[in-house]
Amino acid sequence: MNSNKVSAYTIYVNRWGTLRLRCLRCGYLGPSDGPLCPRCGFPLIVEPRGVLRIDREKPSILRYASVLNYGNKAVTLGEGLTRIRRVNGVMIKDESRNPTGSFMDRGSSVLISNVSGEVKVLFEEDFTLSIATYANAAGIGIRVYVNPDHVGAYAELLRLSTMSNVTIEFSEGGHGVDIIYGEPLFLDGVKTIAYELYEQVGEVEGVVLPMERGYLAWRFMRALGNCVSGASLVTCRG
């Protein structure tokens, strides 16, 4: 790994020497300077830490800690174990019950447990708000770069501006951004949605997921495939 390159991997504390990064498309297994496979450019995943064992005494994604790649300590705000609601006969997993109102909190819990010192992120609405909230719980400073031509999400930006650990800079690009959406450790936490669904409902024939860039759908289906065979996945925008 090029130690001079600025990437998310430079802020993880002695972790990438022990974690196994894998590409599910070409089979690459090894280190990387970013979240994409250095061989084919496909998003990387981090291999499970161990065999899945559910600790049902834990009321959060910590119940799946046996397969999550937490760092020296687990940073948790009670994310996960969101309830299943029925609306017109359709079962809906209510991710708005997470601490910042988003499934992003699952990924932030695992990722932030692996970092130290100030980190730099671009402003990406609920993703950045979640990262900053968990960083605040861990005593980590966040520098957020906001493109002045594409602000828009004023509610999230206002909440960020009130957080003591956040410094906001208005800049088109940012300088040496450390964390981006799609980091392998972030997706390691996101996959717990699939584990919970199987634990709460059992085998399902199909799941509908919202999609913007596809990371949620891809990581969800990979994790669900470890529990259920033959389930179909439908994604939708908007």
Coordinates of N, CA and C in Angstrom, one line a residue:
M1 N 0.8 -1.2 0.0 CA 0.0 0.0 0.0 C 0.9 1.2 0.0
N2 N 0.5 2.2 -0.8 CA 1.2 3.5 -0.9 C 0.9 4.4 0.4
S3 N 1.8 4.5 1.3 CA 1.5 5.2 2.5 C 1.4 6.7 2.3
N4 N 1.9 7.2 1.1 CA 1.8 8.6 0.9 C 0.4 9.0 0.3
K5 N -0.4 8.1 -0.1 CA -1.7 8.4 -0.7 C -2.7 8.7 0.4
V6 N -3.4 9.8 0.3 CA -4.4 10.1 1.3 C -5.7 9.4 1.0
S7 N -6.2 8.6 1.8 CA -7.4 7.8 1.6 C -7.9 7.4 3.0
A8 N -9.1 6.9 3.0 CA -9.7 6.4 4.3 C -8.8 5.4 5.0
Y9 N -8.0 4.7 4.2 CA -7.2 3.7 4.8 C -6.0 4.2 5.6
T10 N -5.7 5.5 5.5 CA -4.6 6.1 6.3 C -5.0 6.4 7.7
I11 N -6.3 6.4 8.0 CA -6.8 6.8 9.3 C -7.2 5.6 10.2
Y12 N -7.3 4.5 9.6 CA -7.6 3.3 10.4 C -6.4 2.9 11.2
V13 N -6.6 2.6 12.5 CA -5.5 2.3 13.4 C -5.1 0.9 13.4
N14 N -4.0 0.6 12.7 CA -3.4 -0.8 12.7 C -4.5 -1.9 12.4
R15 N -5.3 -1.6 11.4 CA -6.4 -2.5 11.1 C -6.2 -3.2 9.8
W16 N -5.8 -2.6 8.8 CA -5.8 -3.2 7.5 C -4.8 -4.3 7.3
G17 N -3.9 -4.4 8.3 CA -3.0 -5.6 8.2 C -3.6 -6.9 8.6
T18 N -4.8 -6.8 9.3 CA -5.4 -8.0 9.8 C -6.8 -8.2 9.1
L19 N -7.4 -7.2 8.6 CA -8.6 -7.4 7.9 C -8.4 -7.9 6.5
R20 N -9.4 -8.7 6.0 CA -9.3 -9.3 4.7 C -10.3 -8.6 3.8
L21 N -9.7 -7.9 2.7 CA -10.6 -7.2 1.8 C -10.8 -8.1 0.6
R22 N -12.0 -8.2 0.1 CA -12.3 -9.2 -1.0 C -13.1 -8.5 -2.1
C23 N -12.8 -8.8 -3.3 CA -13.7 -8.4 -4.4 C -14.5 -9.6 -4.9
L24 N -15.8 -9.4 -4.9 CA -16.7 -10.5 -5.2 C -16.8 -10.7 -6.7
R25 N -16.3 -9.8 -7.5 CA -16.4 -9.9 -9.0 C -15.2 -10.7 -9.6
C26 N -14.0 -10.2 -9.2 CA -12.8 -10.9 -9.8 C -12.1 -11.8 -8.8
G27 N -12.5 -11.8 -7.6 CA -11.8 -12.7 -6.6 C -10.6 -12.2 -5.9
Y28 N -10.3 -10.9 -6.2 CA -9.1 -10.3 -5.5 C -9.2 -10.4 -4.0
L29 N -8.1 -10.7 -3.4 CA -8.0 -10.7 -1.9 C -6.7 -10.1 -1.5
G30 N -6.8 -8.9 -0.8 CA -5.6 -8.3 -0.3 C -5.8 -6.8 0.0
P31 N -4.8 -6.0 0.1 CA -4.9 -4.6 0.5 C -5.4 -3.7 -0.7
S32 N -5.8 -2.5 -0.3 CA -6.2 -1.6 -1.4 C -6.0 -0.1 -0.8
D33 N -5.8 0.8 -1.7 CA -5.7 2.2 -1.3 C -7.0 2.9 -1.4
G34 N -8.1 2.2 -1.6 CA -9.4 2.8 -1.6 C -10.5 1.8 -1.5
P35 N -11.7 2.2 -1.6 CA -12.8 1.2 -1.4 C -13.1 0.4 -2.6
L36 N -12.4 0.6 -3.7 CA -12.7 -0.2 -4.9 C -11.5 -1.1 -5.2
C37 N -11.8 -2.2 -5.8 CA -10.8 -3.3 -6.1 C -9.7 -2.7 -7.0
P38 N -8.5 -2.9 -6.6 CA -7.4 -2.3 -7.4 C -7.2 -3.1 -8.7
R39 N -7.8 -4.2 -8.9 CA -7.7 -5.0 -10.1 C -8.8 -4.7 -11.1
C40 N -10.1 -4.6 -10.6 CA -11.2 -4.5 -11.6 C -12.1 -3.3 -11.3
G41 N -11.9 -2.6 -10.1 CA -12.7 -1.4 -9.8 C -14.0 -1.6 -9.2
F42 N -14.3 -2.9 -8.8 CA -15.6 -3.2 -8.2 C -15.5 -2.9 -6.7
P43 N -16.6 -2.5 -6.0 CA -16.6 -2.3 -4.6 C -16.1 -3.5 -3.8
L44 N -15.2 -3.2 -2.8 CA -14.6 -4.2 -2.0 C -15.5 -4.5 -0.8
I45 N -15.5 -5.7 -0.2 CA -16.1 -5.9 1.1 C -15.0 -6.4 2.0
V46 N -15.2 -6.3 3.3 CA -14.3 -6.8 4.3 C -14.9 -8.1 4.8
E47 N -14.1 -9.1 4.9 CA -14.6 -10.5 5.2 C -15.0 -10.5 6.7
P48 N -16.0 -11.3 7.0 CA -16.5 -11.3 8.4 C -15.4 -11.7 9.4
R49 N -15.5 -11.1 10.6 CA -14.5 -11.4 11.6 C -14.5 -12.8 12.0
G50 N -15.6 -13.5 12.1 CA -15.7 -14.8 12.5 C -17.0 -15.4 12.0
V51 N -17.5 -16.5 12.7 CA -18.7 -17.1 12.4 C -19.9 -16.4 13.1
L52 N -21.0 -16.3 12.4 CA -22.2 -15.5 12.9 C -22.7 -16.3 14.1
R53 N -22.7 -15.6 15.3 CA -23.4 -16.0 16.5 C -24.2 -14.8 17.0
I54 N -25.5 -15.0 17.2 CA -26.4 -13.9 17.6 C -26.4 -13.9 19.2
D55 N -26.1 -12.7 19.7 CA -26.2 -12.4 21.1 C -27.5 -11.7 21.4
R56 N -28.5 -12.4 21.7 CA -29.9 -11.9 21.8 C -30.1 -11.0 23.0
E57 N -29.1 -10.9 23.8 CA -29.2 -10.0 25.0 C -28.9 -8.5 24.6
K58 N -28.3 -8.4 23.4 CA -27.9 -7.0 22.9 C -29.0 -6.4 22.1
P59 N -29.5 -5.2 22.4 CA -30.6 -4.6 21.7 C -30.1 -3.7 20.6
S60 N -29.0 -4.1 19.9 CA -28.5 -3.3 18.8 C -27.8 -4.2 17.8
I61 N -27.1 -3.6 16.9 CA -26.3 -4.5 15.9 C -25.1 -5.2 16.6
L62 N -24.9 -4.8 17.9 CA -23.9 -5.5 18.7 C -24.2 -7.0 18.8
R63 N -25.5 -7.4 18.6 CA -25.9 -8.8 18.7 C -25.2 -9.6 17.6
Y64 N -24.7 -8.9 16.6 CA -24.0 -9.6 15.5 C -22.5 -9.3 15.5
A65 N -22.0 -8.9 16.7 CA -20.6 -8.5 16.8 C -19.6 -9.6 16.4
S66 N -20.0 -10.8 16.4 CA -19.1 -11.9 16.0 C -18.6 -11.9 14.6
V67 N -19.4 -11.2 13.7 CA -19.0 -11.1 12.3 C -18.7 -9.6 11.9
L68 N -18.8 -8.7 12.8 CA -18.5 -7.3 12.5 C -17.1 -6.9 12.9
N69 N -16.5 -6.1 12.0 CA -15.0 -5.8 12.2 C -14.9 -4.5 13.0
Y70 N -15.3 -4.5 14.3 CA -15.1 -3.4 15.2 C -13.7 -3.2 15.5
G71 N -13.3 -2.0 15.8 CA -11.9 -1.6 16.2 C -11.6 -2.0 17.6
N72 N -10.9 -1.1 18.3 CA -10.5 -1.3 19.7 C -11.7 -1.3 20.6
K73 N -12.7 -0.5 20.2 CA -13.9 -0.5 21.0 C -15.1 -0.2 20.1
A74 N -16.3 -0.7 20.5 CA -17.5 -0.6 19.7 C -18.1 0.8 20.0
V75 N -18.3 1.6 18.9 CA -19.0 2.8 19.1 C -20.4 2.6 18.7
T76 N -21.3 2.7 19.7 CA -22.7 2.4 19.4 C -23.6 3.4 20.1
L77 N -24.7 3.7 19.5 CA -25.7 4.6 20.0 C -27.1 3.9 20.0
G78 N -27.1 2.6 20.0 CA -28.3 1.8 20.0 C -28.9 1.6 18.6
E79 N -28.1 1.7 17.6 CA -28.6 1.5 16.2 C -29.0 0.1 16.0
G80 N -29.9 -0.1 15.0 CA -30.3 -1.4 14.7 C -31.5 -2.0 15.5
L81 N -31.8 -3.2 15.2 CA -33.0 -3.9 15.7 C -34.3 -3.1 15.6
T82 N -34.4 -2.4 14.4 CA -35.5 -1.6 14.1 C -36.7 -2.5 13.9
R83 N -37.9 -2.0 14.2 CA -39.1 -2.9 14.2 C -39.6 -3.0 12.8
I84 N -40.4 -4.1 12.6 CA -41.1 -4.4 11.4 C -42.6 -3.9 11.5
R85 N -43.0 -3.0 10.6 CA -44.3 -2.5 10.6 C -45.1 -3.1 9.4
R86 N -46.4 -3.2 9.5 CA -47.3 -3.7 8.4 C -48.1 -2.5 8.0
V87 N -48.0 -2.2 6.7 CA -48.8 -1.1 6.0 C -49.5 -1.7 4.8
N88 N -50.8 -1.8 4.9 CA -51.6 -2.4 3.8 C -51.1 -3.8 3.5
G89 N -50.8 -4.6 4.5 CA -50.4 -5.9 4.2 C -48.9 -6.1 3.8
V90 N -48.2 -5.0 3.7 CA -46.8 -5.1 3.3 C -45.9 -4.9 4.6
M91 N -44.9 -5.7 4.8 CA -44.0 -5.5 5.9 C -42.9 -4.5 5.6
I92 N -42.7 -3.6 6.4 CA -41.8 -2.5 6.2 C -40.8 -2.4 7.4
K93 N -39.5 -2.5 7.1 CA -38.5 -2.3 8.2 C -38.3 -0.9 8.4
D94 N -38.6 -0.3 9.6 CA -38.6 1.1 9.9 C -37.2 1.6 10.3
E95 N -36.4 1.9 9.3 CA -35.0 2.3 9.6 C -35.0 3.8 10.2
S96 N -36.1 4.5 10.1 CA -36.1 5.8 10.7 C -36.0 5.8 12.2
R97 N -36.1 4.6 12.8 CA -35.9 4.4 14.3 C -34.4 4.4 14.7
N98 N -33.5 4.5 13.8 CA -32.1 4.6 14.1 C -31.8 6.0 14.7
P99 N -30.7 6.1 15.4 CA -30.4 7.4 16.1 C -30.5 8.7 15.3
T100 N -30.0 8.6 14.1 CA -30.1 9.8 13.2 C -31.2 9.7 12.2
G101 N -32.0 8.6 12.3 CA -33.1 8.4 11.4 C -32.8 7.8 10.1
S102 N -31.6 7.1 10.0 CA -31.2 6.5 8.8 C -30.5 5.1 9.0
F103 N -30.5 4.2 8.0 CA -29.8 3.0 8.1 C -28.3 3.3 8.1
M104 N -27.8 4.5 7.7 CA -26.4 4.8 7.7 C -25.8 4.6 9.1
D105 N -26.6 4.7 10.1 CA -26.0 4.6 11.5 C -25.4 3.2 11.7
R106 N -25.9 2.2 11.1 CA -25.3 0.9 11.2 C -23.8 0.9 10.7
G107 N -23.6 1.5 9.5 CA -22.3 1.6 9.0 C -21.4 2.5 9.8
S108 N -21.9 3.6 10.3 CA -21.1 4.5 11.1 C -20.6 3.9 12.3
S109 N -21.4 3.1 13.0 CA -21.0 2.4 14.2 C -19.7 1.6 14.0
V110 N -19.7 0.8 12.9 CA -18.5 0.0 12.7 C -17.3 0.8 12.2
L111 N -17.6 1.7 11.3 CA -16.5 2.5 10.7 C -15.8 3.4 11.7
I112 N -16.6 4.1 12.5 CA -16.0 5.1 13.4 C -15.2 4.3 14.5
S113 N -15.6 3.1 14.8 CA -14.9 2.3 15.8 C -13.4 2.0 15.4
N114 N -13.1 2.3 14.1 CA -11.8 2.0 13.6 C -11.0 3.2 13.3
V115 N -11.4 4.4 13.7 CA -10.7 5.6 13.3 C -10.3 6.4 14.6
S116 N -9.3 7.3 14.4 CA -8.9 8.2 15.4 C -8.4 9.5 14.8
G117 N -8.4 10.5 15.6 CA -8.0 11.8 15.1 C -9.0 12.4 14.2
E118 N -8.8 13.6 13.7 CA -9.8 14.3 12.8 C -9.9 13.6 11.5
V119 N -11.1 13.5 11.0 CA -11.3 12.9 9.7 C -12.0 13.9 8.8
K120 N -11.9 13.8 7.5 CA -12.4 14.7 6.5 C -13.4 14.0 5.6
V121 N -14.6 14.6 5.5 CA -15.6 14.1 4.6 C -16.3 15.1 3.8
L122 N -16.9 14.7 2.7 CA -17.7 15.6 1.9 C -19.1 15.6 2.5
F123 N -19.8 16.7 2.2 CA -21.2 16.8 2.7 C -22.1 16.0 1.8
E124 N -22.6 14.9 2.4 CA -23.5 14.0 1.7 C -24.8 13.7 2.6
E125 N -25.4 14.7 3.0 CA -26.6 14.7 3.8 C -26.6 13.7 4.9
D126 N -27.5 12.6 4.8 CA -27.7 11.7 5.9 C -26.4 10.9 6.2
F127 N -25.6 10.6 5.2 CA -24.3 9.9 5.4 C -23.4 10.7 6.3
T128 N -23.2 12.0 6.0 CA -22.3 12.8 6.7 C -22.8 13.1 8.1
L129 N -24.1 13.3 8.2 CA -24.7 13.5 9.6 C -24.5 12.3 10.5
S130 N -24.7 11.1 9.9 CA -24.5 9.9 10.7 C -23.0 9.8 11.1
I131 N -22.1 9.9 10.2 CA -20.7 9.8 10.5 C -20.3 10.8 11.6
A132 N -20.8 12.0 11.5 CA -20.4 13.1 12.4 C -21.0 12.8 13.8
T133 N -22.2 12.3 13.9 CA -22.8 11.9 15.1 C -22.1 10.9 15.9
Y134 N -21.7 9.8 15.2 CA -20.9 8.7 15.8 C -19.5 9.2 16.2
A135 N -18.9 10.0 15.3 CA -17.6 10.5 15.6 C -17.7 11.4 16.9
N136 N -18.7 12.1 17.1 CA -18.9 13.0 18.3 C -19.0 12.1 19.5
A137 N -19.7 10.9 19.4 CA -19.7 10.0 20.5 C -18.4 9.4 20.9
A138 N -17.5 9.3 19.9 CA -16.2 8.7 20.1 C -15.1 9.8 20.4
G139 N -15.5 11.1 20.4 CA -14.6 12.1 20.7 C -13.7 12.4 19.5
I140 N -14.2 12.2 18.3 CA -13.4 12.4 17.1 C -13.9 13.7 16.3
G141 N -13.0 14.5 15.9 CA -13.3 15.7 15.1 C -13.6 15.4 13.7
I142 N -14.5 16.1 13.1 CA -14.9 16.0 11.7 C -14.8 17.3 10.9
R143 N -14.1 17.3 9.8 CA -14.1 18.4 8.9 C -14.9 18.1 7.7
V144 N -16.0 18.9 7.5 CA -17.0 18.7 6.5 C -16.8 19.7 5.4
Y145 N -16.6 19.2 4.1 CA -16.5 20.1 3.0 C -17.8 20.2 2.3
V146 N -18.3 21.4 2.1 CA -19.6 21.6 1.5 C -19.4 22.4 0.2
N147 N -19.9 21.8 -0.9 CA -19.9 22.5 -2.2 C -20.9 23.6 -2.2
P148 N -20.5 24.9 -2.2 CA -21.4 26.0 -2.1 C -22.5 26.1 -3.2
D149 N -22.2 25.4 -4.3 CA -23.1 25.4 -5.5 C -24.1 24.2 -5.4
H150 N -24.0 23.3 -4.4 CA -24.9 22.2 -4.3 C -25.2 21.9 -2.9
V151 N -25.7 22.9 -2.1 CA -26.0 22.7 -0.7 C -27.3 21.9 -0.6
G152 N -28.5 22.6 -0.7 CA -29.7 21.9 -0.8 C -30.3 21.3 0.5
A153 N -29.5 20.4 1.1 CA -30.0 19.7 2.3 C -29.8 20.5 3.6
Y154 N -30.6 21.6 3.7 CA -30.4 22.6 4.8 C -30.6 22.0 6.2
A155 N -31.5 21.0 6.3 CA -31.8 20.5 7.7 C -30.6 19.7 8.2
E156 N -30.0 18.9 7.4 CA -28.8 18.1 7.8 C -27.6 19.1 8.1
L157 N -27.5 20.1 7.2 CA -26.4 21.0 7.3 C -26.5 21.8 8.6
L158 N -27.8 22.2 9.0 CA -28.0 23.0 10.2 C -27.7 22.1 11.4
R159 N -28.0 20.8 11.4 CA -27.7 20.0 12.5 C -26.2 19.8 12.7
L160 N -25.5 19.7 11.6 CA -24.1 19.6 11.6 C -23.4 20.8 12.2
S161 N -24.0 22.0 11.9 CA -23.4 23.2 12.4 C -23.5 23.4 13.9
T162 N -24.4 22.7 14.5 CA -24.6 22.8 15.9 C -23.7 21.8 16.7
M163 N -23.0 20.9 16.0 CA -22.2 19.9 16.7 C -20.8 20.4 17.0
S164 N -20.4 20.2 18.2 CA -19.1 20.8 18.7 C -17.9 20.1 18.0
N165 N -18.0 18.9 17.5 CA -16.9 18.2 16.9 C -16.8 18.5 15.4
V166 N -17.6 19.3 14.8 CA -17.7 19.5 13.4 C -17.2 20.9 13.0
T167 N -16.3 20.9 12.0 CA -15.9 22.1 11.3 C -16.3 22.1 9.9
I168 N -17.0 23.1 9.5 CA -17.6 23.2 8.1 C -16.8 24.1 7.3
E169 N -16.4 23.6 6.1 CA -15.7 24.5 5.1 C -16.5 24.4 3.8
F170 N -16.7 25.6 3.2 CA -17.3 25.7 1.9 C -16.3 25.6 0.8
S171 N -16.3 24.5 0.1 CA -15.2 24.2 -0.9 C -15.8 23.3 -1.9
E172 N -15.4 23.4 -3.2 CA -15.9 22.6 -4.2 C -15.4 21.2 -4.1
G173 N -14.2 20.9 -3.7 CA -13.7 19.6 -3.7 C -13.3 19.0 -2.4
G174 N -12.7 19.7 -1.5 CA -12.2 19.1 -0.2 C -10.7 18.8 -0.4
H175 N -10.0 18.7 0.7 CA -8.6 18.5 0.6 C -8.2 17.2 1.4
G176 N -8.0 16.1 0.6 CA -7.6 14.9 1.2 C -8.7 14.2 2.0
V177 N -9.9 14.1 1.4 CA -11.0 13.5 2.0 C -10.7 12.1 2.5
D178 N -11.0 11.7 3.8 CA -10.7 10.5 4.4 C -11.7 9.4 4.2
I179 N -13.0 9.8 4.3 CA -14.1 8.8 4.3 C -15.1 9.1 3.2
I180 N -15.5 8.1 2.5 CA -16.6 8.3 1.5 C -17.6 7.2 1.6
Y181 N -18.8 7.5 1.1 CA -19.8 6.4 1.2 C -19.4 5.2 0.4
G182 N -19.5 4.1 0.9 CA -19.1 2.8 0.3 C -17.9 2.2 0.8
E183 N -17.3 2.8 1.9 CA -16.1 2.2 2.5 C -16.5 0.7 3.0
P184 N -15.5 -0.2 2.8 CA -15.8 -1.6 3.2 C -16.2 -1.7 4.7
L185 N -15.6 -1.0 5.6 CA -16.0 -1.1 7.0 C -17.4 -0.5 7.2
F186 N -17.8 0.5 6.5 CA -19.1 1.1 6.6 C -20.1 0.1 6.1
L187 N -19.9 -0.5 5.0 CA -20.8 -1.6 4.5 C -20.9 -2.8 5.4
D188 N -19.8 -3.0 6.2 CA -19.8 -4.1 7.1 C -20.9 -4.0 8.1
G189 N -21.2 -2.7 8.5 CA -22.3 -2.5 9.5 C -23.7 -2.5 8.8
V190 N -23.7 -2.0 7.5 CA -25.0 -2.0 6.8 C -25.6 -3.3 6.6
K191 N -24.7 -4.4 6.4 CA -25.2 -5.7 6.1 C -26.1 -6.3 7.2
T192 N -26.1 -5.6 8.4 CA -26.8 -6.2 9.6 C -28.3 -6.0 9.3
I193 N -28.8 -5.2 8.4 CA -30.2 -5.1 8.0 C -30.7 -6.5 7.6
A194 N -29.9 -7.2 6.8 CA -30.2 -8.5 6.3 C -30.3 -9.5 7.4
Y195 N -29.4 -9.5 8.4 CA -29.4 -10.4 9.5 C -30.6 -10.2 10.3
E196 N -31.0 -8.9 10.6 CA -32.2 -8.6 11.4 C -33.4 -9.1 10.7
L197 N -33.5 -8.9 9.4 CA -34.7 -9.3 8.7 C -34.9 -10.8 8.8
Y198 N -33.9 -11.5 8.7 CA -34.0 -13.0 8.8 C -34.3 -13.4 10.2
E199 N -33.8 -12.7 11.2 CA -34.0 -13.0 12.6 C -35.5 -12.7 13.0
Q200 N -36.0 -11.6 12.4 CA -37.3 -11.1 12.8 C -38.5 -11.8 12.0
V201 N -38.2 -12.1 10.7 CA -39.2 -12.6 9.8 C -39.0 -14.0 9.4
G202 N -37.8 -14.4 9.3 CA -37.5 -15.8 8.8 C -37.2 -15.7 7.3
E203 N -37.4 -16.7 6.5 CA -37.2 -16.7 5.1 C -38.2 -15.9 4.4
V204 N -37.7 -15.1 3.4 CA -38.6 -14.2 2.6 C -38.4 -14.6 1.1
E205 N -39.5 -14.3 0.4 CA -39.4 -14.6 -1.1 C -38.8 -13.4 -1.8
G206 N -39.0 -12.2 -1.3 CA -38.5 -11.0 -2.0 C -38.4 -9.8 -1.1
V207 N -37.5 -8.9 -1.5 CA -37.3 -7.7 -0.7 C -37.2 -6.5 -1.7
V208 N -37.8 -5.4 -1.3 CA -37.8 -4.2 -2.1 C -36.9 -3.1 -1.4
L209 N -35.9 -2.6 -2.0 CA -35.0 -1.6 -1.4 C -34.9 -0.3 -2.2
P210 N -34.8 0.8 -1.5 CA -34.5 2.1 -2.2 C -33.1 2.0 -2.8
M211 N -32.8 2.7 -3.9 CA -31.5 2.6 -4.5 C -31.1 4.0 -5.0
E212 N -29.9 4.4 -4.7 CA -29.3 5.6 -5.3 C -28.1 5.2 -6.0
R213 N -27.1 4.7 -5.3 CA -25.8 4.2 -5.9 C -25.7 2.7 -5.9
G214 N -26.6 2.0 -5.2 CA -26.6 0.5 -5.2 C -25.8 -0.2 -4.1
Y215 N -25.1 0.6 -3.3 CA -24.3 -0.1 -2.2 C -25.2 -0.8 -1.3
L216 N -26.3 -0.2 -0.8 CA -27.2 -0.9 0.1 C -27.7 -2.2 -0.5
A217 N -28.2 -2.1 -1.7 CA -28.8 -3.3 -2.3 C -27.7 -4.4 -2.5
W218 N -26.6 -4.0 -2.9 CA -25.5 -5.0 -3.2 C -25.1 -5.7 -1.9
R219 N -24.8 -4.9 -0.8 CA -24.3 -5.5 0.4 C -25.5 -6.2 1.1
F220 N -26.7 -5.8 1.0 CA -27.8 -6.5 1.6 C -28.0 -7.8 1.0
M221 N -28.0 -7.9 -0.3 CA -28.2 -9.2 -1.0 C -27.1 -10.2 -0.7
R222 N -25.9 -9.7 -0.6 CA -24.7 -10.6 -0.2 C -25.0 -11.2 1.1
A223 N -25.4 -10.4 2.1 CA -25.6 -10.8 3.5 C -26.8 -11.7 3.6
L224 N -27.9 -11.4 2.9 CA -29.1 -12.1 2.9 C -28.9 -13.5 2.3
G225 N -28.0 -13.6 1.3 CA -27.7 -14.8 0.7 C -27.0 -15.8 1.6
N226 N -26.4 -15.3 2.7 CA -25.8 -16.2 3.7 C -26.8 -16.8 4.6
C227 N -28.1 -16.3 4.6 CA -29.1 -16.8 5.4 C -30.2 -17.5 4.7
V228 N -30.6 -17.0 3.5 CA -31.7 -17.4 2.7 C -31.3 -17.7 1.3
S229 N -31.8 -18.8 0.7 CA -31.5 -19.2 -0.6 C -32.8 -18.9 -1.5
G230 N -32.6 -18.3 -2.6 CA -33.7 -18.1 -3.5 C -34.5 -16.8 -3.4
A231 N -34.1 -15.9 -2.5 CA -34.8 -14.7 -2.3 C -34.5 -13.7 -3.4
S232 N -35.5 -13.0 -3.9 CA -35.3 -12.0 -5.0 C -35.2 -10.6 -4.4
L233 N -34.6 -9.7 -5.2 CA -34.4 -8.4 -4.7 C -34.9 -7.4 -5.8
V234 N -35.7 -6.4 -5.4 CA -36.1 -5.4 -6.3 C -35.7 -4.0 -5.8
T235 N -35.1 -3.2 -6.6 CA -34.6 -1.9 -6.2 C -35.5 -0.8 -6.9
C236 N -35.6 0.3 -6.2 CA -36.4 1.4 -6.8 C -35.8 2.8 -6.4
R237 N -35.9 3.7 -7.2 CA -35.4 5.1 -7.0 C -36.6 6.0 -6.6
G238 N -36.2 7.0 -5.7 CA -37.2 8.0 -5.3 C -37.9 7.6 -4.0

